[in-house]
Tab-separated table of N, CA and C in Angstrom:
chain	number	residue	atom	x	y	z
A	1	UNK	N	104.686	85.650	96.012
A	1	UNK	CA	104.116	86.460	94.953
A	1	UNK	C	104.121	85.650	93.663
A	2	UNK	N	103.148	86.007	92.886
A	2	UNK	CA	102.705	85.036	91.724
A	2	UNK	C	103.240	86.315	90.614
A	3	UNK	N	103.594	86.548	89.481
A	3	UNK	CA	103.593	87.320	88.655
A	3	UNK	C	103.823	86.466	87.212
A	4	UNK	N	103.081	87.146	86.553
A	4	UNK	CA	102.311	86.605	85.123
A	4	UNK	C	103.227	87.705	83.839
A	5	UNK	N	103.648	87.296	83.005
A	5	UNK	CA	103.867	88.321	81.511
A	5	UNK	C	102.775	87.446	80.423
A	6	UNK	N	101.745	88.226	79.869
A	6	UNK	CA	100.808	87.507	79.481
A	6	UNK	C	101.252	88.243	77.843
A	7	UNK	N	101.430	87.531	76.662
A	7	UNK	CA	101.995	88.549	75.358
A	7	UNK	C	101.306	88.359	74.589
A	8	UNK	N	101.117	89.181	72.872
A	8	UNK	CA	101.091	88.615	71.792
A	8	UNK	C	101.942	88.042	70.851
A	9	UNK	N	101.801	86.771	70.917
A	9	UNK	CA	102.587	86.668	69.755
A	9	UNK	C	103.610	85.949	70.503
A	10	UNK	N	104.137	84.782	69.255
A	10	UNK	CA	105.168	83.585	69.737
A	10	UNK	C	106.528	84.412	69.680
A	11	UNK	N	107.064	84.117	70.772
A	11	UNK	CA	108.436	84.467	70.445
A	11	UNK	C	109.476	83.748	69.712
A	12	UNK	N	110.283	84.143	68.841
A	12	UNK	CA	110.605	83.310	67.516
A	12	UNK	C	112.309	83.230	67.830
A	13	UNK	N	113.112	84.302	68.126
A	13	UNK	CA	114.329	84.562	68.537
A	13	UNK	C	115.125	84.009	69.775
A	14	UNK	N	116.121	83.270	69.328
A	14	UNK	CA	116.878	82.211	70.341
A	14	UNK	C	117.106	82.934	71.282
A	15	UNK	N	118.088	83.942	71.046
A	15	UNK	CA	118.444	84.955	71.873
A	15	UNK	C	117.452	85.824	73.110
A	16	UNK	N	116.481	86.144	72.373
A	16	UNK	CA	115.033	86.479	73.238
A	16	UNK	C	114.675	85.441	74.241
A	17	UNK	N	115.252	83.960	73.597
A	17	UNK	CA	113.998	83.092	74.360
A	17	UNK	C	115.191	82.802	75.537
A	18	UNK	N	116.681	82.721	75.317
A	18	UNK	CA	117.587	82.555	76.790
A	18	UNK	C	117.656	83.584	77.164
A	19	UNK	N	117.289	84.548	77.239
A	19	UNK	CA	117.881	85.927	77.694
A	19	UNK	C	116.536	85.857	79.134
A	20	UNK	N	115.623	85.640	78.682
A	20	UNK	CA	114.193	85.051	79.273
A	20	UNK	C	114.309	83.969	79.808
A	21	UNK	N	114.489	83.139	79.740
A	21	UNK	CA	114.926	81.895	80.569
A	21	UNK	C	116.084	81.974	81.507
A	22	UNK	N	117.206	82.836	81.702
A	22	UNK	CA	117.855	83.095	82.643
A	22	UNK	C	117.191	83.879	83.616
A	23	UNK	N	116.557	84.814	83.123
A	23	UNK	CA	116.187	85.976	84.108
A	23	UNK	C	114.695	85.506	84.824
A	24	UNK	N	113.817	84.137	84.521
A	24	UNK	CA	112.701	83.362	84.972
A	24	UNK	C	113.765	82.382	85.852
A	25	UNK	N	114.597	82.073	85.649
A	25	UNK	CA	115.487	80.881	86.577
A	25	UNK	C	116.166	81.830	87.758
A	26	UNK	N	116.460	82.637	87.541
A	26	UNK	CA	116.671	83.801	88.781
A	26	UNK	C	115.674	84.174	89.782
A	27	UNK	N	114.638	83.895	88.868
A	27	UNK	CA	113.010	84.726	89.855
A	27	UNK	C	113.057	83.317	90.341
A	28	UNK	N	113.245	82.242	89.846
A	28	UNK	CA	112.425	80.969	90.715
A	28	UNK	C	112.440	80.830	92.417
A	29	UNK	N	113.596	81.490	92.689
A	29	UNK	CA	113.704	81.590	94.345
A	29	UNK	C	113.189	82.212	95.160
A	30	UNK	N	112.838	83.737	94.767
A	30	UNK	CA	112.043	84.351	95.170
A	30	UNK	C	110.715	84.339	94.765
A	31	UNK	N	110.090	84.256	93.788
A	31	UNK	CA	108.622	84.533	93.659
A	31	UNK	C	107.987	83.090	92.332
A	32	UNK	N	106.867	82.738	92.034
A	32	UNK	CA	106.332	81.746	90.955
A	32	UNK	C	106.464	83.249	89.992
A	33	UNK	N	106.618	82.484	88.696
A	33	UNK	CA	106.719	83.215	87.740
A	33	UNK	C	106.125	82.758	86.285
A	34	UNK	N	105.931	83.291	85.601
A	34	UNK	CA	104.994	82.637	84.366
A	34	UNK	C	105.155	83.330	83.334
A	35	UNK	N	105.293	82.710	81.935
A	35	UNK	CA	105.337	83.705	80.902
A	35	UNK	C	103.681	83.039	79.931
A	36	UNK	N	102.606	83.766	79.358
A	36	UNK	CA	102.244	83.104	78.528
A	36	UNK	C	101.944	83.724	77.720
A	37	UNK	N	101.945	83.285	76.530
A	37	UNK	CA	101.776	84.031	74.848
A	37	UNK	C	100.304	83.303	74.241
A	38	UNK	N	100.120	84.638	73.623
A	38	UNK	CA	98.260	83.916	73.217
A	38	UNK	C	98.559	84.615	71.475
A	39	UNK	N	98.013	83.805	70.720
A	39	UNK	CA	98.201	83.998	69.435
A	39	UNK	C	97.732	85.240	68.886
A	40	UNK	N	98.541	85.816	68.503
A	40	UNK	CA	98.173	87.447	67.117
A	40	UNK	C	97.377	86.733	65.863
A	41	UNK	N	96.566	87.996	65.534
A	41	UNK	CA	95.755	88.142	64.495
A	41	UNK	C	96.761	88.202	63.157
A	42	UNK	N	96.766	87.053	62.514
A	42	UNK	CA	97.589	87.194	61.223
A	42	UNK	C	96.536	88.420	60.355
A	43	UNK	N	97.284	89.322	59.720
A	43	UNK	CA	96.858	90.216	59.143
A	43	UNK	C	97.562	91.187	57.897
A	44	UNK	N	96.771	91.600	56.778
A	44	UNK	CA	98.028	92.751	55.704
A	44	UNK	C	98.026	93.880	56.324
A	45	UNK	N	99.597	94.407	56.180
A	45	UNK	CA	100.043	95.528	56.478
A	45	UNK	C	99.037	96.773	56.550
A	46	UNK	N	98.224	96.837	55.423
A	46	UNK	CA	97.460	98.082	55.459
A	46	UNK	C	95.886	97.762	56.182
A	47	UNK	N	95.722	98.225	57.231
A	47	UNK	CA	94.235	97.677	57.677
A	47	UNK	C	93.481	98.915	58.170
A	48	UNK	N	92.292	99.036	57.995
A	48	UNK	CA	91.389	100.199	58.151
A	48	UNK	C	91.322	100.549	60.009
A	49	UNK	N	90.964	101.071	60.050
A	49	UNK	CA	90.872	101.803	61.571
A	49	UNK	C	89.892	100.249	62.443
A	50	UNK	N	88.553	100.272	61.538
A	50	UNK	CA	87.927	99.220	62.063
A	50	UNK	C	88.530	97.926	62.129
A	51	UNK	N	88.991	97.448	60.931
A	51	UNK	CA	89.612	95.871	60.927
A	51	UNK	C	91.150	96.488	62.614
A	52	UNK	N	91.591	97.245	62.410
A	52	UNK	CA	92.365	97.282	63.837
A	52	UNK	C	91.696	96.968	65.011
A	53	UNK	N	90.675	97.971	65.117
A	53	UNK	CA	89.669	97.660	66.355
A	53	UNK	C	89.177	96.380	66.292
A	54	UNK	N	89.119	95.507	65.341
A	54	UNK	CA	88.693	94.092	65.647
A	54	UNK	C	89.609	93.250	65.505
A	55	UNK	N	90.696	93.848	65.153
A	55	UNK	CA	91.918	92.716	65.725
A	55	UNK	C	92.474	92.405	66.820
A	56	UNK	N	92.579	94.045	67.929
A	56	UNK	CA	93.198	93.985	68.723
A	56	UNK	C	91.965	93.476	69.859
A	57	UNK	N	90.414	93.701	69.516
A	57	UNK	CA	89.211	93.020	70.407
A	57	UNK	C	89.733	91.356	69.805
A	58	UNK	N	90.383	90.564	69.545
A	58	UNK	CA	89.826	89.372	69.141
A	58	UNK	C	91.699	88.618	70.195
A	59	UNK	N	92.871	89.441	69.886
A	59	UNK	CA	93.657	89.110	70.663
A	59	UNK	C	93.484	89.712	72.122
A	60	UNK	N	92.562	90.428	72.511
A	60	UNK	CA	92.079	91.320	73.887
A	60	UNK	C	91.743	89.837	74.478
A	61	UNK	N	90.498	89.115	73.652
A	61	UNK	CA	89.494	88.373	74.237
A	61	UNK	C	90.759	87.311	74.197
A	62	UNK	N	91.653	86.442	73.869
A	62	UNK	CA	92.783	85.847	73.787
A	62	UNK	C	93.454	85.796	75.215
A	63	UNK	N	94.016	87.218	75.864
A	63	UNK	CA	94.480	87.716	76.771
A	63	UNK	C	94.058	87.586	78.299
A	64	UNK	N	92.385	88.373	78.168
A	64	UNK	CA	91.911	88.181	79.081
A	64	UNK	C	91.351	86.812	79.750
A	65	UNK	N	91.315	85.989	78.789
A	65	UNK	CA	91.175	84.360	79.147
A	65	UNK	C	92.031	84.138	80.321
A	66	UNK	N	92.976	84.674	80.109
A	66	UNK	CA	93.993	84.223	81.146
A	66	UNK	C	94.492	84.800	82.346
A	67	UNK	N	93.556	86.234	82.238
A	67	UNK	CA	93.204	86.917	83.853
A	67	UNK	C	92.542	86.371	84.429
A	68	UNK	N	92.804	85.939	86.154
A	68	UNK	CA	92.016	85.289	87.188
A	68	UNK	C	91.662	87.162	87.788
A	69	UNK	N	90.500	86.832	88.142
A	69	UNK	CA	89.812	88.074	88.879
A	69	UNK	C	90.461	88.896	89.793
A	70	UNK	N	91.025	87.885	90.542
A	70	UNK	CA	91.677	88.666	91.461
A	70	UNK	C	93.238	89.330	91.389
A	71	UNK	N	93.223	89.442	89.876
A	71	UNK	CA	94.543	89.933	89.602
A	71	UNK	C	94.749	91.011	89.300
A	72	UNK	N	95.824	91.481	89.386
A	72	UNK	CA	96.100	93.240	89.527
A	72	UNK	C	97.029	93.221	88.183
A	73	UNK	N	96.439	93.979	87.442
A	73	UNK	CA	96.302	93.921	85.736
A	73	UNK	C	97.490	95.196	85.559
A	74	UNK	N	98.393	95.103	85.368
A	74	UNK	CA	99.522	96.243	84.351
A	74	UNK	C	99.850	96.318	83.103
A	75	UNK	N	99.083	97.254	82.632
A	75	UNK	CA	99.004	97.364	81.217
A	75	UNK	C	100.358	97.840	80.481
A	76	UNK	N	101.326	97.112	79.715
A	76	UNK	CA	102.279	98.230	79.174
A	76	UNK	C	101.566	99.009	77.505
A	77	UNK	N	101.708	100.233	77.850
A	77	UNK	CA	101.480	101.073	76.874
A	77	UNK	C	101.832	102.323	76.811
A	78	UNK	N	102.237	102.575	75.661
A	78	UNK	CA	103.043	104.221	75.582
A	78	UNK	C	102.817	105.180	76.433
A	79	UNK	N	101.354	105.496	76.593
A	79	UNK	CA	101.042	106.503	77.102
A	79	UNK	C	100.869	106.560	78.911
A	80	UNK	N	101.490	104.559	78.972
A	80	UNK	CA	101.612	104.733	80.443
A	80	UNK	C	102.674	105.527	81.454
A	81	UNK	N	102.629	105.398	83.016
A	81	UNK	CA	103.459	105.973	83.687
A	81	UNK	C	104.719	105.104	83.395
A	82	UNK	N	105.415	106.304	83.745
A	82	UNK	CA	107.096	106.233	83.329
A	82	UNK	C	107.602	105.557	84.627
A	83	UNK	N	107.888	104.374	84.934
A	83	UNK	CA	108.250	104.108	86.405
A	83	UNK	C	110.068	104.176	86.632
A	84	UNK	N	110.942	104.639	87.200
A	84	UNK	CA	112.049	103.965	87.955
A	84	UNK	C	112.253	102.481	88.078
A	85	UNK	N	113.300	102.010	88.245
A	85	UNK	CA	113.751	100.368	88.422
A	85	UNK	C	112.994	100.587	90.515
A	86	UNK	N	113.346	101.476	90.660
A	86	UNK	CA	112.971	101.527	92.355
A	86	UNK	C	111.745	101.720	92.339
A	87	UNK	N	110.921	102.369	91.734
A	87	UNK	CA	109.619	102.876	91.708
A	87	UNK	C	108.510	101.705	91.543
A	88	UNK	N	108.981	100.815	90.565
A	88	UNK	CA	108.633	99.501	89.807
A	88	UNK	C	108.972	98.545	91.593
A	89	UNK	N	109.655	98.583	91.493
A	89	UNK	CA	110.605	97.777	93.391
A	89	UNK	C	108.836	97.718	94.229
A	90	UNK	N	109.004	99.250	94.789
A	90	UNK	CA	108.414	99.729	95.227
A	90	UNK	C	106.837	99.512	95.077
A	91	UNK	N	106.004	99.594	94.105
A	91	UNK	CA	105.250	99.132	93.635
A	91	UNK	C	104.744	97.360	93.882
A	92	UNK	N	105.463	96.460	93.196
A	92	UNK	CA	105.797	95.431	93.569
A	92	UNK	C	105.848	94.780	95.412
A	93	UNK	N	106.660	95.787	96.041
A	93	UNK	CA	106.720	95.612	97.181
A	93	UNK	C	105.019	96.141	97.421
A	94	UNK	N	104.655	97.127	97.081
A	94	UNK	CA	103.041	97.348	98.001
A	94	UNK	C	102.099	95.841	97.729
A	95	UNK	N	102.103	96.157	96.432
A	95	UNK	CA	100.970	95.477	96.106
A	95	UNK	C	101.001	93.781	96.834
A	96	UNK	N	102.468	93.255	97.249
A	96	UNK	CA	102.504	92.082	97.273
A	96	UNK	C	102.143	92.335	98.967
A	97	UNK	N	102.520	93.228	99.658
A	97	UNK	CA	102.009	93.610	101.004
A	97	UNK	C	100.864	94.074	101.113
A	98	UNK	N	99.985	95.100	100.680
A	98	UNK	CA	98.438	95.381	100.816
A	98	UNK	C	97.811	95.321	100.231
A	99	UNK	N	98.032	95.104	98.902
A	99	UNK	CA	96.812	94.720	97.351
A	99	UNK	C	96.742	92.998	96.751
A	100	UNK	N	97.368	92.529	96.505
A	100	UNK	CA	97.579	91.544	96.078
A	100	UNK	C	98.622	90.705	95.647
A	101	UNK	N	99.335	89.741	95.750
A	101	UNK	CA	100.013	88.979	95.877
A	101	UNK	C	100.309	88.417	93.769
A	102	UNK	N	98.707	88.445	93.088
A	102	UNK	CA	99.053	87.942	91.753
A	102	UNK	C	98.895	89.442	90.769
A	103	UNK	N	100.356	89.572	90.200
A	103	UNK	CA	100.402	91.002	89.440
A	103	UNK	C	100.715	90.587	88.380
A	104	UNK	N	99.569	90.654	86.711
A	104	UNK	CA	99.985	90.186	85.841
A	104	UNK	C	100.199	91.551	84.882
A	105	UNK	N	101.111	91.174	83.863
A	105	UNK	CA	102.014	92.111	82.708
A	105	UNK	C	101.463	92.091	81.798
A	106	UNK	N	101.057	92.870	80.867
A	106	UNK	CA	100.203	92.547	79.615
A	106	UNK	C	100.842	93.341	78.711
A	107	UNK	N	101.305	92.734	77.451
A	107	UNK	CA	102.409	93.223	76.491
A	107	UNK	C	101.628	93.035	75.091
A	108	UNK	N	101.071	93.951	74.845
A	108	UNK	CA	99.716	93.827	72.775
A	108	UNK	C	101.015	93.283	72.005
A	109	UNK	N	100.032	93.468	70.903
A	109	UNK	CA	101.022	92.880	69.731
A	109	UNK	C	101.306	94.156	68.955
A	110	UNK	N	101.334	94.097	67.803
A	110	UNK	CA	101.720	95.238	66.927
A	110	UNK	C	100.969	96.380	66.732
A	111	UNK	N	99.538	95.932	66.784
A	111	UNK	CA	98.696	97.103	66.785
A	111	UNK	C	98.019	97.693	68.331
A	112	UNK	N	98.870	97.222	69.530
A	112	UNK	CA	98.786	97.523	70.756
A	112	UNK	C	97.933	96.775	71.281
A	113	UNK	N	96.958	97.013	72.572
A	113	UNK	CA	96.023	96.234	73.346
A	113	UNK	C	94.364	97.012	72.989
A	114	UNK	N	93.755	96.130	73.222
A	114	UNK	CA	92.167	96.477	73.274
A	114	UNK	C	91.798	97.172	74.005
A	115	UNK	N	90.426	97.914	74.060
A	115	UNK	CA	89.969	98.749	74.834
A	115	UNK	C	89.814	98.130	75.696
A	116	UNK	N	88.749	96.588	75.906
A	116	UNK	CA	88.532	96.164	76.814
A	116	UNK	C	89.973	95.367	78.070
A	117	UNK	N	90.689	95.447	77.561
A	117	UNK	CA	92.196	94.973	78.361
A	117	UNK	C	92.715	96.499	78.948
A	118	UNK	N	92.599	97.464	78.535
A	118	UNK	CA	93.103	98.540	79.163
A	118	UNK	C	92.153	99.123	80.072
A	119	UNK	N	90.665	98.752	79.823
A	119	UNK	CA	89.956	98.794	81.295
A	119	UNK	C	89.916	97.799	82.403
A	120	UNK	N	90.327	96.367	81.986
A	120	UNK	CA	90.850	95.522	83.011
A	120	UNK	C	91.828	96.020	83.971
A	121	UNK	N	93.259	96.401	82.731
A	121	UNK	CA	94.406	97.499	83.532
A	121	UNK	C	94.034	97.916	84.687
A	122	UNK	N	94.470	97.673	85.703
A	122	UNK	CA	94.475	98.730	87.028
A	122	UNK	C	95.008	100.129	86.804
A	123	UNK	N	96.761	99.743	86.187
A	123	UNK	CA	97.804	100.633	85.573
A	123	UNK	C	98.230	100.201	84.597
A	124	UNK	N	98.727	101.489	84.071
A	124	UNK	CA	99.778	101.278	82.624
A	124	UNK	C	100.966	101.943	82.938
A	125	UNK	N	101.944	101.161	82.503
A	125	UNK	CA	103.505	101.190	82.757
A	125	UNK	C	103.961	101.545	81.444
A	126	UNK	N	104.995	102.398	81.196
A	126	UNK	CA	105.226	102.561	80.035
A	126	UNK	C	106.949	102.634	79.895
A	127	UNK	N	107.512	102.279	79.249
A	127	UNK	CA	108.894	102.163	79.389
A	127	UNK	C	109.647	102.986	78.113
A	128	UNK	N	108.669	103.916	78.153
A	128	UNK	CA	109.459	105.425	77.151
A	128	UNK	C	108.498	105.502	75.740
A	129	UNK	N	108.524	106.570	75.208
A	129	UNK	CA	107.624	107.124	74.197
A	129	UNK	C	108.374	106.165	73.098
A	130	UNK	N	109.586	105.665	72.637
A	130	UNK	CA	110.257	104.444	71.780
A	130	UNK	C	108.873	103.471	71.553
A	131	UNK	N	109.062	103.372	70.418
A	131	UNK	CA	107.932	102.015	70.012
A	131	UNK	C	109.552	100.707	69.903
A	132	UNK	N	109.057	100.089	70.740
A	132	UNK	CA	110.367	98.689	71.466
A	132	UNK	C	109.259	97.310	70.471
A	133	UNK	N	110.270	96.845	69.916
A	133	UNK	CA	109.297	95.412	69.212
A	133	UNK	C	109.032	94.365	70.607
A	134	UNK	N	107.625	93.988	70.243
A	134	UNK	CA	106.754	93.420	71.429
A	134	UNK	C	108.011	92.752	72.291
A	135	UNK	N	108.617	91.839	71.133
A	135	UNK	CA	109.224	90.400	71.812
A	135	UNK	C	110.617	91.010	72.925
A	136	UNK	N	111.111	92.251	72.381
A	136	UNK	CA	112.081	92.538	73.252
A	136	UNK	C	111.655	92.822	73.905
A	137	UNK	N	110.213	93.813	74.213
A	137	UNK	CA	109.801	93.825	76.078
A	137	UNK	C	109.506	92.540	76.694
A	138	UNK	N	109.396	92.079	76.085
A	138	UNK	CA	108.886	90.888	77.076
A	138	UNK	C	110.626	90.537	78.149
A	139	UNK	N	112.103	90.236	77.308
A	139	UNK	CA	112.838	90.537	77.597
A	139	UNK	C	113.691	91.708	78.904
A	140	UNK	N	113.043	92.994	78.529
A	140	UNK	CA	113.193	93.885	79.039
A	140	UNK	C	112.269	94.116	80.470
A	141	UNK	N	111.302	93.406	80.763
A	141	UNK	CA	110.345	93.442	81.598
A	141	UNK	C	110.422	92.605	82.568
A	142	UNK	N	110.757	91.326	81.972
A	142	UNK	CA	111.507	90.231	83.059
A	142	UNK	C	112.658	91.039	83.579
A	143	UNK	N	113.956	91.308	82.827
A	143	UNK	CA	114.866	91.799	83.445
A	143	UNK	C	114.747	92.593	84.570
A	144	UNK	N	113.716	93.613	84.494
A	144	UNK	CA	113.085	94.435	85.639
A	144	UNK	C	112.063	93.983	86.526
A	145	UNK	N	111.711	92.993	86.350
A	145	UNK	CA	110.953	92.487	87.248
A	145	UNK	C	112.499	92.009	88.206
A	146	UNK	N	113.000	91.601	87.733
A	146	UNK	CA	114.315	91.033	88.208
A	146	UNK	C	115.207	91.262	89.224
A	147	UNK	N	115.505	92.716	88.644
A	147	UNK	CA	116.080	93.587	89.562
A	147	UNK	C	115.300	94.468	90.610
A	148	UNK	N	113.925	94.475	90.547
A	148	UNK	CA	112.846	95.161	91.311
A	148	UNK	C	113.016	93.939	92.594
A	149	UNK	N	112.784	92.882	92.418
A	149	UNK	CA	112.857	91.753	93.344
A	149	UNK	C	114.260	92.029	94.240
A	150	UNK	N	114.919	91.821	93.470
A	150	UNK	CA	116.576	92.097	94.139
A	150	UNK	C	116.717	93.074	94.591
A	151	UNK	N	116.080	94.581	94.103
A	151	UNK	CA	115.913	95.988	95.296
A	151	UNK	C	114.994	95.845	96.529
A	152	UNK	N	113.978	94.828	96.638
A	152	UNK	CA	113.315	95.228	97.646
A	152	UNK	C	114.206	94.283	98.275
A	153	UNK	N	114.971	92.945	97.855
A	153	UNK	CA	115.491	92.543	99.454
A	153	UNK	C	116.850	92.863	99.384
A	154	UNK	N	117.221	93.724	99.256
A	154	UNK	CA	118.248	94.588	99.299
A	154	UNK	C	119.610	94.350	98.991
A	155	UNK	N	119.981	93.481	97.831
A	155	UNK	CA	120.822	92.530	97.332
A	155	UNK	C	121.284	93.141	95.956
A	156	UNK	N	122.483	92.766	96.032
A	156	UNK	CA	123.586	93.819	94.919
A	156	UNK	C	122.989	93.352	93.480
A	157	UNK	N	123.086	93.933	92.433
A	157	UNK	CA	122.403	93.970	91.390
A	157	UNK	C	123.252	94.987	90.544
A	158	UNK	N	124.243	93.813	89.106
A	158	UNK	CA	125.004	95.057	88.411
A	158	UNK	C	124.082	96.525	87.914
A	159	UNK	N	124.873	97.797	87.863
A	159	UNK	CA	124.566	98.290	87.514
A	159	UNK	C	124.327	98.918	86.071
């Protein structure tokens, strides 16, 4: 299995960046793994509805560069499904058995993802109504990718 975290925005925090690098050196045995970050729209705090819609189309088009076709697109966004650490397992386990083998993660930047990236989305995953700063999901997503791997082959995993 191939799995992709595709983000906005550089991650800047030491702590973020080993916390992520342990939990990618864990996956290396079981599955290829990949993190890649595509640059955010530098922008002022106050921006009109439209300048949003053309920020988040300009890091969309950023993003999707880096979808291969045959990939099975998971959108994280608020209003996605609420999954379980088993449910997520589970999932993971189908898709790598009857859908597809490359499942990529897609994590917006501050002003969320584009329209056109959330119709790429197959699904949207959502990991609680909390607005979480980008860079710690990215963190939080590996970790669960992590332990989803370690539930399907049935291997102890603190709780």
């Amino acid at each position: 299995m191939f799995i992709q975290i595709i983000s906005v925005g550089k991650l800047k925090e030491k702590y973020l960046t080993l916390g992520i690098a342990e939990y990618a050196k864990r996956l290396t045995p079981y599955l290829k793994f990949q993190m890649i970050e595509v640059a955010d729209e530098k922008a002022p705090d106050s921006l009109s509805e439209a300048e949003v819609v053309q920020l988040k189309a300009r890091e969309g088009e950023r993003i999707l560069a880096h979808v291969k076709s045959e990939a099975h697109v998971i959108a994280l966004a608020i209003d996605g499904k609420l999954w379980s650490s088993e449910e997520l397992a589970a999932e993971l386990d189908k898709l790598g058995t009857y859908g597809t083998s490359h499942v990529v993660f897609i994590i917006g930047g501050s002003h969320g993802l584009s329209d056109e990236v959330m119709r790429r989305a197959q699904q949207r995953m959502s990991f609680g109504r909390m607005t979480l700063p980008h860079q710690l999901m990215r963190l939080v997503l590996t970790e669960q990718i992590y332990r989803a791997v370690k539930i399907n082959r049935g291997e102890p995993y603190h709780k």
